[in-house]
Tab-separated table of C-alpha atoms in Angstrom:
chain	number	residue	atom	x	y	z
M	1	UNK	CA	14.363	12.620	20.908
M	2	UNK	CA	12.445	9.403	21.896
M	3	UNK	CA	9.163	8.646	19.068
M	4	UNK	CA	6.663	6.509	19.800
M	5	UNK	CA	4.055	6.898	17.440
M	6	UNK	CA	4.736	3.146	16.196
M	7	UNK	CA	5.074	1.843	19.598
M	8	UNK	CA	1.845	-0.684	20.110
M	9	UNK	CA	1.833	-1.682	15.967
M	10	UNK	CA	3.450	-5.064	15.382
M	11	UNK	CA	4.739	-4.643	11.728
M	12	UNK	CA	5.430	-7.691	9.168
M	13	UNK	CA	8.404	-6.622	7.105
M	14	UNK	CA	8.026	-8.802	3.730
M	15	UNK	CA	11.170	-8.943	1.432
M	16	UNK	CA	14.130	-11.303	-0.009
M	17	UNK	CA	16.738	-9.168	0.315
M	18	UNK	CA	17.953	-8.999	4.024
M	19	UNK	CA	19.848	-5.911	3.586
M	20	UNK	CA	16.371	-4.066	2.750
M	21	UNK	CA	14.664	-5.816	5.870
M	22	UNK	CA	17.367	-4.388	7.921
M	23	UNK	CA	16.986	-1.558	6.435
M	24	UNK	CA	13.193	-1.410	6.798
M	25	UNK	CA	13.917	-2.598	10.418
M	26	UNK	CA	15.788	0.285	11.224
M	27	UNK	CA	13.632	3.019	9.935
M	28	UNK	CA	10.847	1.402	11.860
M	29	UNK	CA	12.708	1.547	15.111
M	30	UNK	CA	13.346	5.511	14.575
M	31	UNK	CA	9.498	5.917	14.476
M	32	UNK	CA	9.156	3.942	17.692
M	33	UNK	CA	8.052	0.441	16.420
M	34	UNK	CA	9.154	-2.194	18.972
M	35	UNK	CA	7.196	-5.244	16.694
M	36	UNK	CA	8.734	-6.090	14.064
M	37	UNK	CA	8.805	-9.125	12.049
M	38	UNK	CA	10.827	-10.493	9.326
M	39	UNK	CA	9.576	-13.074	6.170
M	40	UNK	CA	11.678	-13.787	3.526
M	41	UNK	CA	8.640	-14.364	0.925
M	42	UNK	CA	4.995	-14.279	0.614
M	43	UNK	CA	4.242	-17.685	1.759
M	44	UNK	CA	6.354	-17.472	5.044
M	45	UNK	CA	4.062	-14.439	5.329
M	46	UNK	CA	1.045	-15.575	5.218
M	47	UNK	CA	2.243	-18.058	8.593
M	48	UNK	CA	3.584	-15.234	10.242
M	49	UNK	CA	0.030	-13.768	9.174
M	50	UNK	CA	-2.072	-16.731	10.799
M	51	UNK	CA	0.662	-17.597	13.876
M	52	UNK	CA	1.381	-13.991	15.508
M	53	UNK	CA	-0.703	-10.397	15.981
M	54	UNK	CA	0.375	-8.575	12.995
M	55	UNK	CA	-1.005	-5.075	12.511
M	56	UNK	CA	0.153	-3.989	9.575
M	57	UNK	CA	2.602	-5.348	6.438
M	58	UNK	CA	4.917	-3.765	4.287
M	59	UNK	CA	5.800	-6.156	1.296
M	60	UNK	CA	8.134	-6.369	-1.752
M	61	UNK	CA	6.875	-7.050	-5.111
M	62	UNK	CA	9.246	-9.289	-6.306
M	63	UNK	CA	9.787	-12.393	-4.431
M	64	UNK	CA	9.790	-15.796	-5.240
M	65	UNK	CA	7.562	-18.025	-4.984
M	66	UNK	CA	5.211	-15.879	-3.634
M	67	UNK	CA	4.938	-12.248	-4.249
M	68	UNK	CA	3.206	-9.313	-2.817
M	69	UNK	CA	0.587	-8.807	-5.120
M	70	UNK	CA	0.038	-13.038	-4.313
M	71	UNK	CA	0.320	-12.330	-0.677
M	72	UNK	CA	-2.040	-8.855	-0.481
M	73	UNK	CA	-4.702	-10.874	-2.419
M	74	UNK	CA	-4.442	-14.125	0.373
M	75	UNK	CA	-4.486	-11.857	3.154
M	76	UNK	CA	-7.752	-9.479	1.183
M	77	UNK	CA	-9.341	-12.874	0.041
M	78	UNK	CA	-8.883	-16.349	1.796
M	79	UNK	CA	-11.141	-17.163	4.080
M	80	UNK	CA	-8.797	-18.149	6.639
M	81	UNK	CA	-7.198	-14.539	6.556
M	82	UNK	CA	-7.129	-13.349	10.298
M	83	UNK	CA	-7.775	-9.968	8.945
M	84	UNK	CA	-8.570	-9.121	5.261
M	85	UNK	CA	-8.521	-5.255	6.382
M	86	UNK	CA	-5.006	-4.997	7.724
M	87	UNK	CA	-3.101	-2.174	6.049
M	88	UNK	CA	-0.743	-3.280	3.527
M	89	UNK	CA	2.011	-1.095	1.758
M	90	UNK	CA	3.772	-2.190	-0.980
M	91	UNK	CA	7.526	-1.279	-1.733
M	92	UNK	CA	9.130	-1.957	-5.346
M	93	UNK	CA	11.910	-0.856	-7.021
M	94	UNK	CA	9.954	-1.420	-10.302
M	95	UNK	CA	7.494	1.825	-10.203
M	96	UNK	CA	5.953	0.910	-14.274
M	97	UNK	CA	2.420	2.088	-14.572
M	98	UNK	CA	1.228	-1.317	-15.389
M	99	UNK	CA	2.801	-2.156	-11.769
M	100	UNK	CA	1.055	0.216	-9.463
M	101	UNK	CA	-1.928	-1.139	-11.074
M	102	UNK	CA	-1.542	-3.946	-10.571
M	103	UNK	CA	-0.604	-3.701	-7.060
M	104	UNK	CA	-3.429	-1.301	-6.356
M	105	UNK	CA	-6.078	-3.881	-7.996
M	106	UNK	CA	-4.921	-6.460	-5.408
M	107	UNK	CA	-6.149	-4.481	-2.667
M	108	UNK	CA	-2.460	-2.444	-1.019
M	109	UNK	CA	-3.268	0.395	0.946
M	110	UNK	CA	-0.035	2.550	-0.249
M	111	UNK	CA	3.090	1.994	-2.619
M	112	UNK	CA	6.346	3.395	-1.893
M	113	UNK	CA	9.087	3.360	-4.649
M	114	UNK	CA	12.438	2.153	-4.330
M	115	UNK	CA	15.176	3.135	-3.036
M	116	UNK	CA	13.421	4.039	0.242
M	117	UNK	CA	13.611	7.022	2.023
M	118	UNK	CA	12.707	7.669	5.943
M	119	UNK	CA	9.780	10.169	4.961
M	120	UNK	CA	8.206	8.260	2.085
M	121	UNK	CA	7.674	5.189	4.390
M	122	UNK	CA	6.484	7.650	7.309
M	123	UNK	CA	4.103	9.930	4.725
M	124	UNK	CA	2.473	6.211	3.612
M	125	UNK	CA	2.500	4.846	7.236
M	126	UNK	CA	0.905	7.808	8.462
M	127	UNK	CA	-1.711	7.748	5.791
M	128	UNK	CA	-3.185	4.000	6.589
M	129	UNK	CA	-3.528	4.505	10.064
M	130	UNK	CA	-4.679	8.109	10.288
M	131	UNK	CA	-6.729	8.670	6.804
M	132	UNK	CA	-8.053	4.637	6.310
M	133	UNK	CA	-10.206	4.383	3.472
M	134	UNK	CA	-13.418	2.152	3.599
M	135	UNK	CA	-13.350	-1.223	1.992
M	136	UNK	CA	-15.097	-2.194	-1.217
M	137	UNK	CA	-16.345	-5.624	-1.980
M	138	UNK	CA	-17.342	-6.360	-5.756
M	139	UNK	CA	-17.481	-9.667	-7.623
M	140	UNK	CA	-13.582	-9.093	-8.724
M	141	UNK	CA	-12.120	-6.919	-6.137
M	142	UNK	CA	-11.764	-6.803	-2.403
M	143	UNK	CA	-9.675	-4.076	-0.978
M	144	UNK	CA	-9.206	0.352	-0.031
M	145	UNK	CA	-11.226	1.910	-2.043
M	146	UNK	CA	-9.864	3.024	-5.332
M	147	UNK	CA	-12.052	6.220	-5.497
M	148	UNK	CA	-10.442	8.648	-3.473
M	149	UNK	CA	-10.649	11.789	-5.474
M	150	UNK	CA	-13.485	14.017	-4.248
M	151	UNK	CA	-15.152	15.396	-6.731
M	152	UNK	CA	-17.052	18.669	-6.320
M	153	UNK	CA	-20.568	19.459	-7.754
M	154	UNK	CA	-21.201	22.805	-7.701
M	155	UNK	CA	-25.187	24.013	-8.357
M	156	UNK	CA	-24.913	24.220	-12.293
M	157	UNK	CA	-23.991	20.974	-12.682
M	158	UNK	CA	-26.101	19.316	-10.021
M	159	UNK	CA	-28.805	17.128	-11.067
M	160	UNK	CA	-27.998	17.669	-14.991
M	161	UNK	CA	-26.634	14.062	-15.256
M	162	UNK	CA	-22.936	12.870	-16.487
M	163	UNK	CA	-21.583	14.299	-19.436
M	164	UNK	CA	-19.185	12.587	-21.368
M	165	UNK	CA	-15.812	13.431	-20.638
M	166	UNK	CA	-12.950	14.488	-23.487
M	167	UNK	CA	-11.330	12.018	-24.935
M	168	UNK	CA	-7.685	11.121	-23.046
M	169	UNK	CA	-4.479	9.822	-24.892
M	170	UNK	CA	-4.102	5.981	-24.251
M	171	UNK	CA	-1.705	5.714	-20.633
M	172	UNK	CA	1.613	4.234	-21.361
M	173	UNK	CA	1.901	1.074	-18.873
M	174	UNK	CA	5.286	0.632	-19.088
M	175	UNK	CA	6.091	4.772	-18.275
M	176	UNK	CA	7.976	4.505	-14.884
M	177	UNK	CA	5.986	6.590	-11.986
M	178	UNK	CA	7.776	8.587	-9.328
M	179	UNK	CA	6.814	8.341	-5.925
M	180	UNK	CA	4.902	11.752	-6.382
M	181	UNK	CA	3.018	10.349	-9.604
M	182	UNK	CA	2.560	7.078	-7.240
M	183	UNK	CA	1.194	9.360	-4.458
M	184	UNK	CA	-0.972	11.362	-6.871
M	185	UNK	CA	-2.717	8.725	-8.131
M	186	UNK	CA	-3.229	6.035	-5.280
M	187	UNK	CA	-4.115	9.439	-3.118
M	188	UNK	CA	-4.865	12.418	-5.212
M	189	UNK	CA	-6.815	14.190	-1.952
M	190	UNK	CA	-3.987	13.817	0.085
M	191	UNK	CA	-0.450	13.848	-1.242
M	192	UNK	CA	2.355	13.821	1.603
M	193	UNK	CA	5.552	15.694	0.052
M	194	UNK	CA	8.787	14.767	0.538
């Protein structure tokens, strides 16, 4: 059976490790992408960013020098960005809480944990390009925007003002999140399964 729901998306796959490019490569080519691009690090990124039609990047974390929190900020941020609102996922073996903070407050789109699966990287492509969220600009942040989770108001509580919410135990940052947790927060309307 022939997909080609990726077929007109040229895709920038961003990571050091060839074997995961390939990899990345592959899975691509089962959804029907037919554009894909290779960088070996954030800063041969950012060309391939500026010199060719990219719709959409999937990065690494960890790369030297230039990592994917570096190169989601350049492309959310620098002037000379071709497109600060192109969809950016961000794939990392290293799923600490402190982590998909961090990568969220840079401005990604999605996270998917390593070791990759087919349907992960499907569930998060499907979510930038058929649920995008609005942009938010703020003196410190350019990026999706972080507030996703609808909250309902029925009539009892309408116009009675905030009320201060219980007080939560502290988050451990260095707790690692599976890609469900990831999902749950980054998404917590809309949480593909695996």
């Amino acid at each position: 059976m022939e997909n080609d729901y990726l077929k007109d998306v040229s895709i920038l796959v961003v990571d050091d490790q060839e074997f995961i490019r390939n990899l990345v490569r592959e899975m691509l080519r089962v959804l029907g992408a037919e554009h894909i691009y290779d960088a070996l690090e954030g800063e041969d990124a950012w060309d391939q960013v500026n010199t060719r039609q990219i719709d959409m990047v999937l990065t690494d974390w960890y790369m030297k020098p230039v990592d994917g929190v570096a190169l989601t900020h350049r492309i959310r941020n620098d002037p000379q960005s071709p497109n600060p609102y192109m969809p950016i996922i961000m794939m990392s073996g290293f799923s600490e809480r402190a982590r998909i903070f961090g990568a969220r407050d840079s401005g990604i789109n999605e996270f998917v944990v390593k070791p990759l699966s087919a349907k992960a990287l499907f569930g998060r492509i499907m979510n930038v390009i058929e649920h995008p969220r609005q942009f938010v600009r703020t003196e410190q942040f350019f990026g999706p925007d972080r507030r996703r989770k609808k909250q309902e108001v029925d009539d009892e509580r309408r116009g009675q003002g905030a009320k201060p919410e219980p007080e939560k135990a502290p988050l451990d940052m260095t707790q690692e999140m599976s890609q469900d947790e990831v999902d749950a927060f980054l998404n917590p309307d809309s949480v593909p399964k695996e």
